[in-house]
Amino acid sequence: MAVPSAKTLTVPGAQSIDRASALLRWIAREHVSGIALRDLVARTGLDRTTAWRIVSSLVNQGLVARDARSGLYHLGIEAMAWGAACMDRSPLVQACRPVMKSLARLSGDNVFLVLRSGDYSHCLHLEEGAHPVRSFALNVGGTRLLGLGVASIALLARLPEDALAQHYQRHREEYQSHELGLARLQRWAVQTRARGHSQIGAGGVAGVGLRFPMGSCGDAAMSIIAPRTRLSRARSEELARSMKSEIAGMLPQLAPMRAG
């Protein structure tokens, strides 16, 4: 497995912090399934004793939890508390707001920022253009299943086919309440991967969405949403190109330090 891409910056005298951060990033990356000490050693290049001491300290601090039955490491309660504290002044919103404002001015329409949270997407922020839609503001702070929204489709397309099918089975009842079958979700995912962005029009509303990496193990997406009469296929493609260019210039701010 490739080490997450990163900046290469070493601060003199901070070797222990760098090592702990590298271990934390790998544990975060494998949080759902958990990761064994031997795999942390292999991926960071630390010797086993050093890795064990650092991880044990992180467990004592509550940043990491060790499953007593499997011995695998996951993120702990304190890591979750830190993440929750960020939500009141989201660093992601701070980093993305200039790009969102630029896209809102360019398009005249509504630009959403969405964060993936497990099987769901969480709407963090909205920048309104010259043609706001009053009801769109109600989406901010909301959570919905992956695939139920343009930016959310961009996030869904990140899943491998087997993971997408498993995701659908976990939430079959809710998807069916939206008249969404697995075949349609799979088709949207294939189209999104082929285009490099999501592009959907339904119920009088249309939009384009683009996923981008956040830190060492997170995914976020932006979307431009407008009444369908304002967003033709040709204009959607044009705005998608603008989104890709603007977001590409922002990505260095979101890149993590090297994980190993």
mmCIF file with all atom_site columns, N, CA, C and O in Angstrom, residues 77-113:
data_model
loop_
_atom_site.group_PDB
_atom_site.id
_atom_site.type_symbol
_atom_site.label_atom_id
_atom_site.label_alt_id
_atom_site.label_comp_id
_atom_site.label_asym_id
_atom_site.label_entity_id
_atom_site.label_seq_id
_atom_site.pdbx_PDB_ins_code
_atom_site.Cartn_x
_atom_site.Cartn_y
_atom_site.Cartn_z
_atom_site.occupancy
_atom_site.B_iso_or_equiv
_atom_site.pdbx_formal_charge
_atom_site.auth_seq_id
_atom_site.auth_comp_id
_atom_site.auth_asym_id
_atom_site.auth_atom_id
_atom_site.pdbx_PDB_model_num
ATOM 1   N N  . ILE A 1 77  ? -11.207 7.964  21.696  1.00 0.00 ? 77  ILE A N  1
ATOM 2   C CA . ILE A 1 77  ? -12.191 8.997  22.038  1.00 0.00 ? 77  ILE A CA 1
ATOM 3   C C  . ILE A 1 77  ? -11.595 10.398 21.932  1.00 0.00 ? 77  ILE A C  1
ATOM 4   O O  . ILE A 1 77  ? -12.245 11.333 21.442  1.00 0.00 ? 77  ILE A O  1
ATOM 5   N N  . GLU A 1 78  ? -10.356 10.576 22.377  1.00 0.00 ? 78  GLU A N  1
ATOM 6   C CA . GLU A 1 78  ? -9.763  11.907 22.354  1.00 0.00 ? 78  GLU A CA 1
ATOM 7   C C  . GLU A 1 78  ? -9.579  12.405 20.922  1.00 0.00 ? 78  GLU A C  1
ATOM 8   O O  . GLU A 1 78  ? -9.758  13.592 20.638  1.00 0.00 ? 78  GLU A O  1
ATOM 9   N N  . ALA A 1 79  ? -9.233  11.500 20.008  1.00 0.00 ? 79  ALA A N  1
ATOM 10  C CA . ALA A 1 79  ? -9.115  11.887 18.600  1.00 0.00 ? 79  ALA A CA 1
ATOM 11  C C  . ALA A 1 79  ? -10.464 12.357 18.071  1.00 0.00 ? 79  ALA A C  1
ATOM 12  O O  . ALA A 1 79  ? -10.552 13.334 17.313  1.00 0.00 ? 79  ALA A O  1
ATOM 13  N N  . MET A 1 80  ? -11.523 11.657 18.473  1.00 0.00 ? 80  MET A N  1
ATOM 14  C CA . MET A 1 80  ? -12.870 12.068 18.057  1.00 0.00 ? 80  MET A CA 1
ATOM 15  C C  . MET A 1 80  ? -13.224 13.428 18.644  1.00 0.00 ? 80  MET A C  1
ATOM 16  O O  . MET A 1 80  ? -13.824 14.279 17.966  1.00 0.00 ? 80  MET A O  1
ATOM 17  N N  . ALA A 1 81  ? -12.830 13.663 19.901  1.00 0.00 ? 81  ALA A N  1
ATOM 18  C CA . ALA A 1 81  ? -13.115 14.951 20.537  1.00 0.00 ? 81  ALA A CA 1
ATOM 19  C C  . ALA A 1 81  ? -12.397 16.085 19.814  1.00 0.00 ? 81  ALA A C  1
ATOM 20  O O  . ALA A 1 81  ? -12.959 17.170 19.617  1.00 0.00 ? 81  ALA A O  1
ATOM 21  N N  . TRP A 1 82  ? -11.158 15.836 19.389  1.00 0.00 ? 82  TRP A N  1
ATOM 22  C CA . TRP A 1 82  ? -10.429 16.860 18.642  1.00 0.00 ? 82  TRP A CA 1
ATOM 23  C C  . TRP A 1 82  ? -11.130 17.169 17.324  1.00 0.00 ? 82  TRP A C  1
ATOM 24  O O  . TRP A 1 82  ? -11.252 18.328 16.932  1.00 0.00 ? 82  TRP A O  1
ATOM 25  N N  . GLY A 1 83  ? -11.564 16.114 16.640  1.00 0.00 ? 83  GLY A N  1
ATOM 26  C CA . GLY A 1 83  ? -12.276 16.313 15.379  1.00 0.00 ? 83  GLY A CA 1
ATOM 27  C C  . GLY A 1 83  ? -13.556 17.106 15.564  1.00 0.00 ? 83  GLY A C  1
ATOM 28  O O  . GLY A 1 83  ? -13.879 18.005 14.775  1.00 0.00 ? 83  GLY A O  1
ATOM 29  N N  . ALA A 1 84  ? -14.296 16.781 16.641  1.00 0.00 ? 84  ALA A N  1
ATOM 30  C CA . ALA A 1 84  ? -15.545 17.496 16.914  1.00 0.00 ? 84  ALA A CA 1
ATOM 31  C C  . ALA A 1 84  ? -15.282 18.964 17.225  1.00 0.00 ? 84  ALA A C  1
ATOM 32  O O  . ALA A 1 84  ? -16.046 19.847 16.826  1.00 0.00 ? 84  ALA A O  1
ATOM 33  N N  . ALA A 1 85  ? -14.177 19.237 17.937  1.00 0.00 ? 85  ALA A N  1
ATOM 34  C CA . ALA A 1 85  ? -13.847 20.623 18.284  1.00 0.00 ? 85  ALA A CA 1
ATOM 35  C C  . ALA A 1 85  ? -13.586 21.451 17.033  1.00 0.00 ? 85  ALA A C  1
ATOM 36  O O  . ALA A 1 85  ? -13.873 22.649 16.992  1.00 0.00 ? 85  ALA A O  1
ATOM 37  N N  . CYS A 1 86  ? -13.049 20.819 15.992  1.00 0.00 ? 86  CYS A N  1
ATOM 38  C CA . CYS A 1 86  ? -12.756 21.524 14.733  1.00 0.00 ? 86  CYS A CA 1
ATOM 39  C C  . CYS A 1 86  ? -14.014 21.994 14.023  1.00 0.00 ? 86  CYS A C  1
ATOM 40  O O  . CYS A 1 86  ? -13.961 22.921 13.210  1.00 0.00 ? 86  CYS A O  1
ATOM 41  N N  . MET A 1 87  ? -15.133 21.342 14.263  1.00 0.00 ? 87  MET A N  1
ATOM 42  C CA . MET A 1 87  ? -16.334 21.618 13.484  1.00 0.00 ? 87  MET A CA 1
ATOM 43  C C  . MET A 1 87  ? -16.874 23.025 13.718  1.00 0.00 ? 87  MET A C  1
ATOM 44  O O  . MET A 1 87  ? -17.545 23.587 12.855  1.00 0.00 ? 87  MET A O  1
ATOM 45  N N  . ASP A 1 88  ? -16.590 23.617 14.891  1.00 0.00 ? 88  ASP A N  1
ATOM 46  C CA . ASP A 1 88  ? -17.082 24.967 15.165  1.00 0.00 ? 88  ASP A CA 1
ATOM 47  C C  . ASP A 1 88  ? -16.310 26.030 14.385  1.00 0.00 ? 88  ASP A C  1
ATOM 48  O O  . ASP A 1 88  ? -16.782 27.145 14.204  1.00 0.00 ? 88  ASP A O  1
ATOM 49  N N  . ARG A 1 89  ? -15.094 25.688 13.977  1.00 0.00 ? 89  ARG A N  1
ATOM 50  C CA . ARG A 1 89  ? -14.311 26.577 13.098  1.00 0.00 ? 89  ARG A CA 1
ATOM 51  C C  . ARG A 1 89  ? -13.508 25.670 12.176  1.00 0.00 ? 89  ARG A C  1
ATOM 52  O O  . ARG A 1 89  ? -12.303 25.501 12.336  1.00 0.00 ? 89  ARG A O  1
ATOM 53  N N  . SER A 1 90  ? -14.206 25.095 11.233  1.00 0.00 ? 90  SER A N  1
ATOM 54  C CA . SER A 1 90  ? -13.623 24.046 10.402  1.00 0.00 ? 90  SER A CA 1
ATOM 55  C C  . SER A 1 90  ? -12.424 24.546 9.600   1.00 0.00 ? 90  SER A C  1
ATOM 56  O O  . SER A 1 90  ? -12.544 25.479 8.796   1.00 0.00 ? 90  SER A O  1
ATOM 57  N N  . PRO A 1 91  ? -11.244 23.939 9.795   1.00 0.00 ? 91  PRO A N  1
ATOM 58  C CA . PRO A 1 91  ? -10.091 24.313 8.972   1.00 0.00 ? 91  PRO A CA 1
ATOM 59  C C  . PRO A 1 91  ? -10.337 24.071 7.491   1.00 0.00 ? 91  PRO A C  1
ATOM 60  O O  . PRO A 1 91  ? -9.795  24.779 6.644   1.00 0.00 ? 91  PRO A O  1
ATOM 61  N N  . LEU A 1 92  ? -11.171 23.070 7.185   1.00 0.00 ? 92  LEU A N  1
ATOM 62  C CA . LEU A 1 92  ? -11.470 22.787 5.781   1.00 0.00 ? 92  LEU A CA 1
ATOM 63  C C  . LEU A 1 92  ? -12.263 23.929 5.166   1.00 0.00 ? 92  LEU A C  1
ATOM 64  O O  . LEU A 1 92  ? -11.990 24.357 4.035   1.00 0.00 ? 92  LEU A O  1
ATOM 65  N N  . VAL A 1 93  ? -13.244 24.445 5.887   1.00 0.00 ? 93  VAL A N  1
ATOM 66  C CA . VAL A 1 93  ? -14.019 25.586 5.379   1.00 0.00 ? 93  VAL A CA 1
ATOM 67  C C  . VAL A 1 93  ? -13.105 26.793 5.187   1.00 0.00 ? 93  VAL A C  1
ATOM 68  O O  . VAL A 1 93  ? -13.187 27.502 4.173   1.00 0.00 ? 93  VAL A O  1
ATOM 69  N N  . GLN A 1 94  ? -12.218 27.034 6.162   1.00 0.00 ? 94  GLN A N  1
ATOM 70  C CA . GLN A 1 94  ? -11.308 28.171 6.057   1.00 0.00 ? 94  GLN A CA 1
ATOM 71  C C  . GLN A 1 94  ? -10.433 28.065 4.805   1.00 0.00 ? 94  GLN A C  1
ATOM 72  O O  . GLN A 1 94  ? -10.194 29.053 4.114   1.00 0.00 ? 94  GLN A O  1
ATOM 73  N N  . ALA A 1 95  ? -9.961  26.846 4.526   1.00 0.00 ? 95  ALA A N  1
ATOM 74  C CA . ALA A 1 95  ? -9.090  26.646 3.366   1.00 0.00 ? 95  ALA A CA 1
ATOM 75  C C  . ALA A 1 95  ? -9.851  26.749 2.051   1.00 0.00 ? 95  ALA A C  1
ATOM 76  O O  . ALA A 1 95  ? -9.314  27.240 1.045   1.00 0.00 ? 95  ALA A O  1
ATOM 77  N N  . CYS A 1 96  ? -11.111 26.290 2.055   1.00 0.00 ? 96  CYS A N  1
ATOM 78  C CA . CYS A 1 96  ? -11.884 26.213 0.815   1.00 0.00 ? 96  CYS A CA 1
ATOM 79  C C  . CYS A 1 96  ? -12.679 27.476 0.489   1.00 0.00 ? 96  CYS A C  1
ATOM 80  O O  . CYS A 1 96  ? -13.074 27.666 -0.671  1.00 0.00 ? 96  CYS A O  1
ATOM 81  N N  . ARG A 1 97  ? -12.912 28.322 1.468   1.00 0.00 ? 97  ARG A N  1
ATOM 82  C CA . ARG A 1 97  ? -13.799 29.474 1.237   1.00 0.00 ? 97  ARG A CA 1
ATOM 83  C C  . ARG A 1 97  ? -13.352 30.369 0.080   1.00 0.00 ? 97  ARG A C  1
ATOM 84  O O  . ARG A 1 97  ? -14.196 30.773 -0.733  1.00 0.00 ? 97  ARG A O  1
ATOM 85  N N  . PRO A 1 98  ? -12.059 30.714 -0.057  1.00 0.00 ? 98  PRO A N  1
ATOM 86  C CA . PRO A 1 98  ? -11.682 31.566 -1.193  1.00 0.00 ? 98  PRO A CA 1
ATOM 87  C C  . PRO A 1 98  ? -12.017 30.936 -2.548  1.00 0.00 ? 98  PRO A C  1
ATOM 88  O O  . PRO A 1 98  ? -12.482 31.626 -3.454  1.00 0.00 ? 98  PRO A O  1
ATOM 89  N N  . VAL A 1 99  ? -11.786 29.635 -2.686  1.00 0.00 ? 99  VAL A N  1
ATOM 90  C CA . VAL A 1 99  ? -12.118 28.946 -3.930  1.00 0.00 ? 99  VAL A CA 1
ATOM 91  C C  . VAL A 1 99  ? -13.623 28.934 -4.146  1.00 0.00 ? 99  VAL A C  1
ATOM 92  O O  . VAL A 1 99  ? -14.105 29.156 -5.264  1.00 0.00 ? 99  VAL A O  1
ATOM 93  N N  . MET A 1 100 ? -14.375 28.687 -3.078  1.00 0.00 ? 100 MET A N  1
ATOM 94  C CA . MET A 1 100 ? -15.834 28.653 -3.194  1.00 0.00 ? 100 MET A CA 1
ATOM 95  C C  . MET A 1 100 ? -16.381 30.016 -3.605  1.00 0.00 ? 100 MET A C  1
ATOM 96  O O  . MET A 1 100 ? -17.291 30.111 -4.433  1.00 0.00 ? 100 MET A O  1
ATOM 97  N N  . LYS A 1 101 ? -15.835 31.075 -3.022  1.00 0.00 ? 101 LYS A N  1
ATOM 98  C CA . LYS A 1 101 ? -16.272 32.422 -3.390  1.00 0.00 ? 101 LYS A CA 1
ATOM 99  C C  . LYS A 1 101 ? -15.960 32.707 -4.861  1.00 0.00 ? 101 LYS A C  1
ATOM 100 O O  . LYS A 1 101 ? -16.772 33.302 -5.580  1.00 0.00 ? 101 LYS A O  1
ATOM 101 N N  . SER A 1 102 ? -14.784 32.274 -5.292  1.00 0.00 ? 102 SER A N  1
ATOM 102 C CA . SER A 1 102 ? -14.399 32.482 -6.691  1.00 0.00 ? 102 SER A CA 1
ATOM 103 C C  . SER A 1 102 ? -15.344 31.747 -7.637  1.00 0.00 ? 102 SER A C  1
ATOM 104 O O  . SER A 1 102 ? -15.790 32.305 -8.650  1.00 0.00 ? 102 SER A O  1
ATOM 105 N N  . LEU A 1 103 ? -15.671 30.497 -7.302  1.00 0.00 ? 103 LEU A N  1
ATOM 106 C CA . LEU A 1 103 ? -16.576 29.718 -8.141  1.00 0.00 ? 103 LEU A CA 1
ATOM 107 C C  . LEU A 1 103 ? -17.992 30.284 -8.115  1.00 0.00 ? 103 LEU A C  1
ATOM 108 O O  . LEU A 1 103 ? -18.698 30.255 -9.130  1.00 0.00 ? 103 LEU A O  1
ATOM 109 N N  . ALA A 1 104 ? -18.426 30.803 -6.963  1.00 0.00 ? 104 ALA A N  1
ATOM 110 C CA . ALA A 1 104 ? -19.756 31.404 -6.873  1.00 0.00 ? 104 ALA A CA 1
ATOM 111 C C  . ALA A 1 104 ? -19.844 32.658 -7.734  1.00 0.00 ? 104 ALA A C  1
ATOM 112 O O  . ALA A 1 104 ? -20.859 32.906 -8.397  1.00 0.00 ? 104 ALA A O  1
ATOM 113 N N  . ARG A 1 105 ? -18.762 33.459 -7.748  1.00 0.00 ? 105 ARG A N  1
ATOM 114 C CA . ARG A 1 105 ? -18.741 34.654 -8.607  1.00 0.00 ? 105 ARG A CA 1
ATOM 115 C C  . ARG A 1 105 ? -18.727 34.258 -10.078 1.00 0.00 ? 105 ARG A C  1
ATOM 116 O O  . ARG A 1 105 ? -19.438 34.847 -10.902 1.00 0.00 ? 105 ARG A O  1
ATOM 117 N N  . LEU A 1 106 ? -17.922 33.260 -10.396 1.00 0.00 ? 106 LEU A N  1
ATOM 118 C CA . LEU A 1 106 ? -17.782 32.830 -11.786 1.00 0.00 ? 106 LEU A CA 1
ATOM 119 C C  . LEU A 1 106 ? -19.084 32.272 -12.343 1.00 0.00 ? 106 LEU A C  1
ATOM 120 O O  . LEU A 1 106 ? -19.496 32.592 -13.461 1.00 0.00 ? 106 LEU A O  1
ATOM 121 N N  . SER A 1 107 ? -19.744 31.438 -11.542 1.00 0.00 ? 107 SER A N  1
ATOM 122 C CA . SER A 1 107 ? -20.950 30.750 -12.020 1.00 0.00 ? 107 SER A CA 1
ATOM 123 C C  . SER A 1 107 ? -22.222 31.545 -11.781 1.00 0.00 ? 107 SER A C  1
ATOM 124 O O  . SER A 1 107 ? -23.208 31.396 -12.509 1.00 0.00 ? 107 SER A O  1
ATOM 125 N N  . GLY A 1 108 ? -22.207 32.370 -10.734 1.00 0.00 ? 108 GLY A N  1
ATOM 126 C CA . GLY A 1 108 ? -23.429 33.058 -10.318 1.00 0.00 ? 108 GLY A CA 1
ATOM 127 C C  . GLY A 1 108 ? -24.356 32.156 -9.536  1.00 0.00 ? 108 GLY A C  1
ATOM 128 O O  . GLY A 1 108 ? -25.469 32.559 -9.162  1.00 0.00 ? 108 GLY A O  1
ATOM 129 N N  . ASP A 1 109 ? -23.896 30.951 -9.245  1.00 0.00 ? 109 ASP A N  1
ATOM 130 C CA . ASP A 1 109 ? -24.760 29.957 -8.600  1.00 0.00 ? 109 ASP A CA 1
ATOM 131 C C  . ASP A 1 109 ? -24.220 29.532 -7.239  1.00 0.00 ? 109 ASP A C  1
ATOM 132 O O  . ASP A 1 109 ? -23.351 30.195 -6.675  1.00 0.00 ? 109 ASP A O  1
ATOM 133 N N  . ASN A 1 110 ? -24.754 28.441 -6.728  1.00 0.00 ? 110 ASN A N  1
ATOM 134 C CA . ASN A 1 110 ? -24.528 28.030 -5.348  1.00 0.00 ? 110 ASN A CA 1
ATOM 135 C C  . ASN A 1 110 ? -23.443 26.959 -5.271  1.00 0.00 ? 110 ASN A C  1
ATOM 136 O O  . ASN A 1 110 ? -23.511 25.947 -5.973  1.00 0.00 ? 110 ASN A O  1
ATOM 137 N N  . VAL A 1 111 ? -22.461 27.177 -4.396  1.00 0.00 ? 111 VAL A N  1
ATOM 138 C CA . VAL A 1 111 ? -21.325 26.265 -4.264  1.00 0.00 ? 111 VAL A CA 1
ATOM 139 C C  . VAL A 1 111 ? -21.358 25.633 -2.874  1.00 0.00 ? 111 VAL A C  1
ATOM 140 O O  . VAL A 1 111 ? -21.330 26.334 -1.862  1.00 0.00 ? 111 VAL A O  1
ATOM 141 N N  . PHE A 1 112 ? -21.406 24.300 -2.851  1.00 0.00 ? 112 PHE A N  1
ATOM 142 C CA . PHE A 1 112 ? -21.467 23.556 -1.599  1.00 0.00 ? 112 PHE A CA 1
ATOM 143 C C  . PHE A 1 112 ? -20.137 22.870 -1.310  1.00 0.00 ? 112 PHE A C  1
ATOM 144 O O  . PHE A 1 112 ? -19.440 22.421 -2.233  1.00 0.00 ? 112 PHE A O  1
ATOM 145 N N  . LEU A 1 113 ? -19.818 22.760 -0.024  1.00 0.00 ? 113 LEU A N  1
ATOM 146 C CA . LEU A 1 113 ? -18.672 21.986 0.448   1.00 0.00 ? 113 LEU A CA 1
ATOM 147 C C  . LEU A 1 113 ? -19.205 20.847 1.302   1.00 0.00 ? 113 LEU A C  1
ATOM 148 O O  . LEU A 1 113 ? -19.961 21.071 2.257   1.00 0.00 ? 113 LEU A O  1
#
